[in-house]
mmCIF file of C-alpha atoms in Angstrom:
data_model
loop_
_atom_site.group_PDB
_atom_site.id
_atom_site.type_symbol
_atom_site.label_atom_id
_atom_site.label_comp_id
_atom_site.label_asym_id
_atom_site.label_seq_id
_atom_site.Cartn_x
_atom_site.Cartn_y
_atom_site.Cartn_z
ATOM 1 C CA MET A 287 0.000 0.000 0.000
ATOM 2 C CA LEU A 288 1.763 3.093 -1.256
ATOM 3 C CA GLY A 289 5.227 1.666 -0.734
ATOM 4 C CA LEU A 290 4.447 -0.134 2.541
ATOM 5 C CA PRO A 291 3.237 -3.626 3.528
ATOM 6 C CA ASP A 292 -0.355 -4.390 2.590
ATOM 7 C CA ASP A 293 -1.438 -4.848 6.223
ATOM 8 C CA ILE A 294 -0.663 -1.212 7.088
ATOM 9 C CA ARG A 295 -3.997 0.535 7.618
ATOM 10 C CA ALA A 296 -3.126 3.810 9.405
ATOM 11 C CA PHE A 297 -0.428 6.431 8.851
ATOM 12 C CA LEU A 298 1.149 8.508 11.619
ATOM 13 C CA PHE A 299 3.321 11.486 10.671
ATOM 14 C CA ASP A 300 5.796 13.611 12.574
ATOM 15 C CA LEU A 301 5.453 17.311 11.781
ATOM 16 C CA ASP A 302 8.764 19.168 11.598
ATOM 17 C CA GLY A 303 11.008 17.752 8.897
ATOM 18 C CA VAL A 304 8.432 15.245 7.622
ATOM 19 C CA LEU A 305 5.372 17.320 6.723
ATOM 20 C CA THR A 306 6.724 20.857 7.036
ATOM 21 C CA GLN A 307 10.033 22.563 6.400
ATOM 22 C CA THR A 308 10.349 23.780 9.977
ATOM 23 C CA ALA A 309 13.109 21.512 11.344
ATOM 24 C CA THR A 310 15.757 23.997 10.190
ATOM 25 C CA VAL A 311 13.819 26.806 11.872
ATOM 26 C CA HIS A 312 13.769 24.863 15.141
ATOM 27 C CA ALA A 313 17.501 24.144 14.854
ATOM 28 C CA ALA A 314 18.208 27.850 14.319
ATOM 29 C CA ALA A 315 15.992 28.820 17.262
ATOM 30 C CA TRP A 316 17.733 26.333 19.555
ATOM 31 C CA LYS A 317 21.122 27.656 18.432
ATOM 32 C CA ASP A 318 20.177 31.282 19.089
ATOM 33 C CA THR A 319 18.791 30.376 22.503
ATOM 34 C CA PHE A 320 21.592 28.103 23.679
ATOM 35 C CA ASP A 321 24.375 30.326 22.312
ATOM 36 C CA ASP A 322 22.973 33.290 24.252
ATOM 37 C CA PHE A 323 22.870 31.160 27.384
ATOM 38 C CA LEU A 324 26.341 29.650 26.843
ATOM 39 C CA ARG A 325 27.922 33.077 26.275
ATOM 40 C CA ALA A 326 26.408 34.294 29.530
ATOM 41 C CA GLU A 327 27.653 31.163 31.317
ATOM 42 C CA ALA A 328 31.163 31.648 29.962
ATOM 43 C CA ALA A 329 31.171 35.261 31.147
ATOM 44 C CA ARG A 330 29.788 34.228 34.540
ATOM 45 C CA THR A 331 32.263 31.395 35.162
ATOM 46 C CA GLY A 332 35.274 32.581 33.162
ATOM 47 C CA GLY A 333 35.188 29.389 31.141
ATOM 48 C CA PRO A 334 35.312 28.980 27.356
ATOM 49 C CA PHE A 335 32.352 29.578 25.084
ATOM 50 C CA THR A 336 31.616 26.486 22.986
ATOM 51 C CA PRO A 337 28.594 27.181 20.754
ATOM 52 C CA PHE A 338 25.650 24.883 20.166
ATOM 53 C CA ASP A 339 26.121 22.812 17.002
ATOM 54 C CA ALA A 340 22.931 23.158 14.949
ATOM 55 C CA VAL A 341 23.536 19.743 13.347
ATOM 56 C CA ALA A 342 25.312 17.426 15.799
ATOM 57 C CA ASP A 343 23.855 18.823 19.039
ATOM 58 C CA TYR A 344 20.430 19.316 17.499
ATOM 59 C CA ASP A 345 20.242 15.720 16.243
ATOM 60 C CA ALA A 346 21.625 14.191 19.427
ATOM 61 C CA TYR A 347 19.788 16.134 22.121
ATOM 62 C CA VAL A 348 16.747 18.105 20.980
ATOM 63 C CA ASP A 349 15.366 16.908 17.636
ATOM 64 C CA GLY A 350 12.005 15.215 18.105
ATOM 65 C CA ARG A 351 11.947 15.630 21.888
ATOM 66 C CA PRO A 352 9.549 17.765 23.932
ATOM 67 C CA ARG A 353 11.033 21.209 24.479
ATOM 68 C CA LEU A 354 11.818 20.801 28.192
ATOM 69 C CA ASP A 355 13.366 17.371 27.614
ATOM 70 C CA GLY A 356 15.561 18.825 24.879
ATOM 71 C CA THR A 357 16.731 21.621 27.131
ATOM 72 C CA ARG A 358 17.590 19.175 29.919
ATOM 73 C CA ALA A 359 19.364 16.768 27.546
ATOM 74 C CA PHE A 360 21.591 19.427 25.987
ATOM 75 C CA LEU A 361 22.467 21.073 29.291
ATOM 76 C CA GLY A 362 23.301 17.646 30.684
ATOM 77 C CA SER A 363 25.653 17.021 27.755
ATOM 78 C CA ARG A 364 27.598 20.110 28.855
ATOM 79 C CA GLY A 365 27.546 19.140 32.521
ATOM 80 C CA ILE A 366 25.258 22.048 33.402
ATOM 81 C CA GLU A 367 22.588 21.622 36.083
ATOM 82 C CA LEU A 368 19.908 24.285 36.422
ATOM 83 C CA PRO A 369 16.816 24.636 38.580
ATOM 84 C CA GLU A 370 13.653 23.468 36.833
ATOM 85 C CA GLY A 371 11.837 26.749 37.462
ATOM 86 C CA THR A 372 8.177 27.248 36.612
ATOM 87 C CA ASP A 373 6.210 28.074 33.488
ATOM 88 C CA ALA A 374 5.922 31.630 34.834
ATOM 89 C CA ASP A 375 9.674 32.202 34.403
ATOM 90 C CA PRO A 376 10.377 34.993 31.892
ATOM 91 C CA PRO A 377 12.214 33.950 28.712
ATOM 92 C CA GLY A 378 15.939 33.645 29.343
ATOM 93 C CA THR A 379 15.696 33.052 33.080
ATOM 94 C CA ARG A 380 18.528 30.784 34.235
ATOM 95 C CA THR A 381 16.202 27.798 34.630
ATOM 96 C CA VAL A 382 15.140 24.923 32.397
ATOM 97 C CA GLN A 383 11.740 26.588 31.996
ATOM 98 C CA GLY A 384 13.208 30.014 31.245
ATOM 99 C CA ILE A 385 15.551 28.729 28.537
ATOM 100 C CA SER A 386 12.777 26.621 27.008
ATOM 101 C CA ARG A 387 10.433 29.591 26.920
ATOM 102 C CA ALA A 388 13.094 31.712 25.219
ATOM 103 C CA LYS A 389 13.451 29.047 22.531
ATOM 104 C CA ASN A 390 9.679 28.928 21.995
ATOM 105 C CA ASP A 391 9.445 32.708 21.639
ATOM 106 C CA THR A 392 12.308 32.631 19.133
ATOM 107 C CA VAL A 393 10.828 29.888 16.967
ATOM 108 C CA LEU A 394 7.412 31.564 16.911
ATOM 109 C CA ARG A 395 9.025 34.822 15.806
ATOM 110 C CA MET A 396 10.942 33.013 13.043
ATOM 111 C CA ILE A 397 7.786 31.268 11.837
ATOM 112 C CA ARG A 398 5.914 34.585 11.730
ATOM 113 C CA GLU A 399 8.759 36.200 9.794
ATOM 114 C CA GLN A 400 9.530 33.314 7.437
ATOM 115 C CA GLY A 401 6.188 31.515 7.112
ATOM 116 C CA VAL A 402 5.750 27.742 6.920
ATOM 117 C CA ALA A 403 6.150 25.659 3.779
ATOM 118 C CA PRO A 404 5.057 22.020 3.559
ATOM 119 C CA TYR A 405 7.095 19.401 1.733
ATOM 120 C CA ARG A 406 5.295 18.917 -1.574
ATOM 121 C CA GLY A 407 6.090 15.192 -1.754
ATOM 122 C CA SER A 408 4.614 14.684 1.719
ATOM 123 C CA VAL A 409 1.462 16.600 0.832
ATOM 124 C CA ASP A 410 1.019 14.524 -2.331
ATOM 125 C CA TYR A 411 1.472 11.321 -0.342
ATOM 126 C CA VAL A 412 -1.059 12.329 2.317
ATOM 127 C CA ARG A 413 -3.542 13.383 -0.352
ATOM 128 C CA ARG A 414 -3.190 9.957 -1.958
ATOM 129 C CA LEU A 415 -3.943 8.304 1.386
ATOM 130 C CA ARG A 416 -6.982 10.509 1.919
ATOM 131 C CA ALA A 417 -8.283 9.683 -1.551
ATOM 132 C CA LEU A 418 -8.089 6.006 -0.592
ATOM 133 C CA GLY A 419 -10.030 6.647 2.612
ATOM 134 C CA LEU A 420 -7.098 5.728 4.874
ATOM 135 C CA PRO A 421 -6.800 7.308 8.361
ATOM 136 C CA THR A 422 -3.961 9.710 9.117
ATOM 137 C CA ALA A 423 -2.563 11.412 12.206
ATOM 138 C CA VAL A 424 0.083 13.954 13.154
ATOM 139 C CA VAL A 425 2.227 13.145 16.191
ATOM 140 C CA SER A 426 4.452 16.018 17.274
ATOM 141 C CA SER A 427 6.189 17.091 20.451
ATOM 142 C CA SER A 428 5.476 20.718 19.526
ATOM 143 C CA ALA A 429 2.907 22.712 21.458
ATOM 144 C CA ASN A 430 2.607 24.870 18.310
ATOM 145 C CA CYS A 431 1.615 21.954 16.064
ATOM 146 C CA ARG A 432 -1.839 23.166 15.068
ATOM 147 C CA ASP A 433 -0.570 26.672 14.340
ATOM 148 C CA VAL A 434 2.118 25.247 12.043
ATOM 149 C CA LEU A 435 -0.336 22.925 10.264
ATOM 150 C CA ARG A 436 -2.736 25.812 9.778
ATOM 151 C CA ALA A 437 0.011 28.103 8.470
ATOM 152 C CA ALA A 438 1.089 25.410 6.011
ATOM 153 C CA GLY A 439 -2.519 24.895 4.842
ATOM 154 C CA ILE A 440 -2.682 21.183 5.698
ATOM 155 C CA GLU A 441 -4.524 21.013 9.041
ATOM 156 C CA GLY A 442 -7.593 19.442 7.430
ATOM 157 C CA TYR A 443 -5.723 16.417 6.086
ATOM 158 C CA PHE A 444 -5.515 14.607 9.441
ATOM 159 C CA ASP A 445 -8.080 12.737 11.519
ATOM 160 C CA VAL A 446 -6.109 12.925 14.769
ATOM 161 C CA ILE A 447 -3.496 15.330 16.160
ATOM 162 C CA VAL A 448 -1.407 14.319 19.172
ATOM 163 C CA ASP A 449 0.846 17.261 19.996
ATOM 164 C CA GLY A 450 2.716 18.676 22.948
ATOM 165 C CA LEU A 451 -0.484 20.074 24.441
ATOM 166 C CA VAL A 452 -2.218 16.685 24.284
ATOM 167 C CA ALA A 453 0.850 14.980 25.741
ATOM 168 C CA ALA A 454 0.941 17.415 28.666
ATOM 169 C CA ARG A 455 -2.799 17.065 29.271
ATOM 170 C CA ASP A 456 -2.719 13.261 29.234
ATOM 171 C CA GLY A 457 0.646 12.795 30.944
ATOM 172 C CA LEU A 458 2.273 11.135 27.916
ATOM 173 C CA PRO A 459 6.082 10.960 27.928
ATOM 174 C CA GLY A 460 7.650 12.325 24.764
ATOM 175 C CA LYS A 461 9.792 10.674 22.133
ATOM 176 C CA PRO A 462 11.840 8.436 22.201
ATOM 177 C CA ALA A 463 9.124 6.867 24.375
ATOM 178 C CA PRO A 464 6.377 5.446 22.126
ATOM 179 C CA ASP A 465 3.420 6.794 24.100
ATOM 180 C CA THR A 466 2.355 9.651 21.822
ATOM 181 C CA TYR A 467 2.386 7.409 18.733
ATOM 182 C CA LEU A 468 0.520 4.688 20.626
ATOM 183 C CA ALA A 469 -2.099 7.274 21.649
ATOM 184 C CA ALA A 470 -2.595 8.292 18.016
ATOM 185 C CA ALA A 471 -2.999 4.655 16.931
ATOM 186 C CA ARG A 472 -5.587 4.099 19.666
ATOM 187 C CA ALA A 473 -7.482 7.213 18.607
ATOM 188 C CA LEU A 474 -7.611 5.846 15.053
ATOM 189 C CA GLY A 475 -8.735 2.412 16.304
ATOM 190 C CA VAL A 476 -5.724 0.601 14.837
ATOM 191 C CA GLU A 477 -3.224 -1.765 16.470
ATOM 192 C CA PRO A 478 0.403 -0.583 16.228
ATOM 193 C CA ALA A 479 1.313 -3.608 14.092
ATOM 194 C CA HIS A 480 -1.037 -2.255 11.416
ATOM 195 C CA ALA A 481 0.168 1.363 11.545
ATOM 196 C CA ALA A 482 3.150 3.141 9.984
ATOM 197 C CA VAL A 483 5.244 5.876 11.602
ATOM 198 C CA PHE A 484 6.974 8.546 9.468
ATOM 199 C CA GLU A 485 9.888 10.304 11.206
ATOM 200 C CA ASP A 486 12.984 12.327 10.401
ATOM 201 C CA ALA A 487 14.303 12.442 13.986
ATOM 202 C CA LEU A 488 16.426 9.749 15.600
ATOM 203 C CA ALA A 489 14.321 9.957 18.757
ATOM 204 C CA GLY A 490 11.211 9.579 16.618
ATOM 205 C CA VAL A 491 12.243 6.405 14.806
ATOM 206 C CA ALA A 492 13.324 4.987 18.171
ATOM 207 C CA SER A 493 9.811 5.635 19.470
ATOM 208 C CA GLY A 494 8.331 3.838 16.459
ATOM 209 C CA ARG A 495 10.520 0.811 17.089
ATOM 210 C CA ALA A 496 9.711 0.822 20.819
ATOM 211 C CA GLY A 497 5.979 0.914 20.043
ATOM 212 C CA GLY A 498 6.066 -2.175 17.840
ATOM 213 C CA PHE A 499 4.703 -0.396 14.770
ATOM 214 C CA GLY A 500 4.354 -2.358 11.563
ATOM 215 C CA ALA A 501 6.524 0.073 9.594
ATOM 216 C CA VAL A 502 8.824 2.909 10.635
ATOM 217 C CA VAL A 503 9.782 5.114 7.703
ATOM 218 C CA GLY A 504 12.824 7.283 8.265
ATOM 219 C CA VAL A 505 12.762 10.491 6.217
ATOM 220 C CA ASP A 506 16.375 11.446 5.587
ATOM 221 C CA ARG A 507 16.532 15.206 4.992
ATOM 222 C CA VAL A 508 20.093 15.716 6.287
ATOM 223 C CA GLY A 509 22.130 12.665 5.288
ATOM 224 C CA GLN A 510 21.661 10.417 8.312
ATOM 225 C CA ALA A 511 20.177 7.318 6.657
ATOM 226 C CA ASP A 512 22.459 4.909 8.528
ATOM 227 C CA GLU A 513 21.617 6.482 11.876
ATOM 228 C CA LEU A 514 17.876 6.325 11.136
ATOM 229 C CA ARG A 515 18.158 2.600 10.351
ATOM 230 C CA ARG A 516 20.258 2.023 13.448
ATOM 231 C CA ASP A 517 17.665 3.651 15.698
ATOM 232 C CA GLY A 518 14.645 1.825 14.296
ATOM 233 C CA ALA A 519 13.685 2.761 10.723
ATOM 234 C CA THR A 520 12.509 -0.220 8.677
ATOM 235 C CA ALA A 521 12.805 1.854 5.496
ATOM 236 C CA VAL A 522 14.507 5.151 4.667
ATOM 237 C CA VAL A 523 13.524 7.616 1.939
ATOM 238 C CA ARG A 524 14.682 11.112 1.114
ATOM 239 C CA ASP A 525 11.139 12.266 0.365
ATOM 240 C CA LEU A 526 7.716 10.650 0.703
ATOM 241 C CA ALA A 527 7.170 11.096 -3.017
ATOM 242 C CA GLU A 528 9.445 8.059 -3.415
ATOM 243 C CA LEU A 529 6.665 5.911 -1.918
ATOM 244 C CA ILE A 530 4.052 6.945 -4.478
ATOM 245 C CA PRO A 531 3.804 4.245 -7.153
ATOM 246 C CA ASP A 532 4.958 5.191 -10.616
ATOM 247 C CA PRO A 533 1.807 5.203 -12.763
ATOM 248 C CA GLY A 534 3.856 3.934 -15.690
ATOM 249 C CA PRO A 535 3.540 5.102 -19.297
ATOM 250 C CA GLN A 536 0.539 7.310 -19.831
ATOM 251 C CA ALA A 537 -1.677 7.173 -22.879
ATOM 252 C CA PRO A 538 -1.294 10.226 -25.114
ATOM 253 C CA ASP A 539 -4.021 12.829 -24.990
ATOM 254 C CA LYS A 540 -4.998 11.940 -28.571
ATOM 255 C CA PRO A 541 -3.967 9.177 -30.949
ATOM 256 C CA GLU A 542 -0.971 9.877 -33.100
ATOM 257 C CA GLU A 543 -1.808 10.255 -36.755
ATOM 258 C CA THR A 544 -0.719 7.359 -38.957
ATOM 259 C CA PRO A 545 1.436 8.548 -41.832
ATOM 260 C CA ALA A 546 -0.248 8.158 -45.212
#
């Protein structure tokens, strides 16, 4: 079925990097936020300033994870322990909550300034599924998921949305735990073995593997195909358009004239 095993009956998509071209925006927002914090830490302690790497650090510590988990994971990689704080902390406060809020404000500003573009191959693939009457869901750690879907013009293509707000409401741990994907499968009335997960993040494919999903498609936008397979992808594509069957030779619009 559209490049996947025939027993796959539901399709669960990550947002950033799979459906929309916002992963690079998130990476840039994390870099701005962490570099500001790390410069201040270097000035405070007299230590060196080592900037956030928008590829290596992003992939290893924040991509696909809930915002607070990403903040904790990166700070831990640098041996930095901060108070948790509260959600009332102003952006930039020296707490996990304050840094996370600064990142969210930055990414929202970038999205307002730059807009949101969907990946055309992904949109075509989802449209093909909808035409076949197959259920679809978005599973994202972002609390801004619906705003991004709406800005990209694709909110109406999905039966279920499990985002950061739903996860917080229902107490669901974020990726790489499988809980948010399992919640989406339940909402669609499909067992995980009959559902496919589409992810570009290493934490995301790990969550698909942990949930026992029938297919885990790694979407390789940045040249990490081997890492996606290592962490749980059963197939890797560069774009979802690769999964759309080739219709083969098409009949001409009108018969060619036979020479006299």
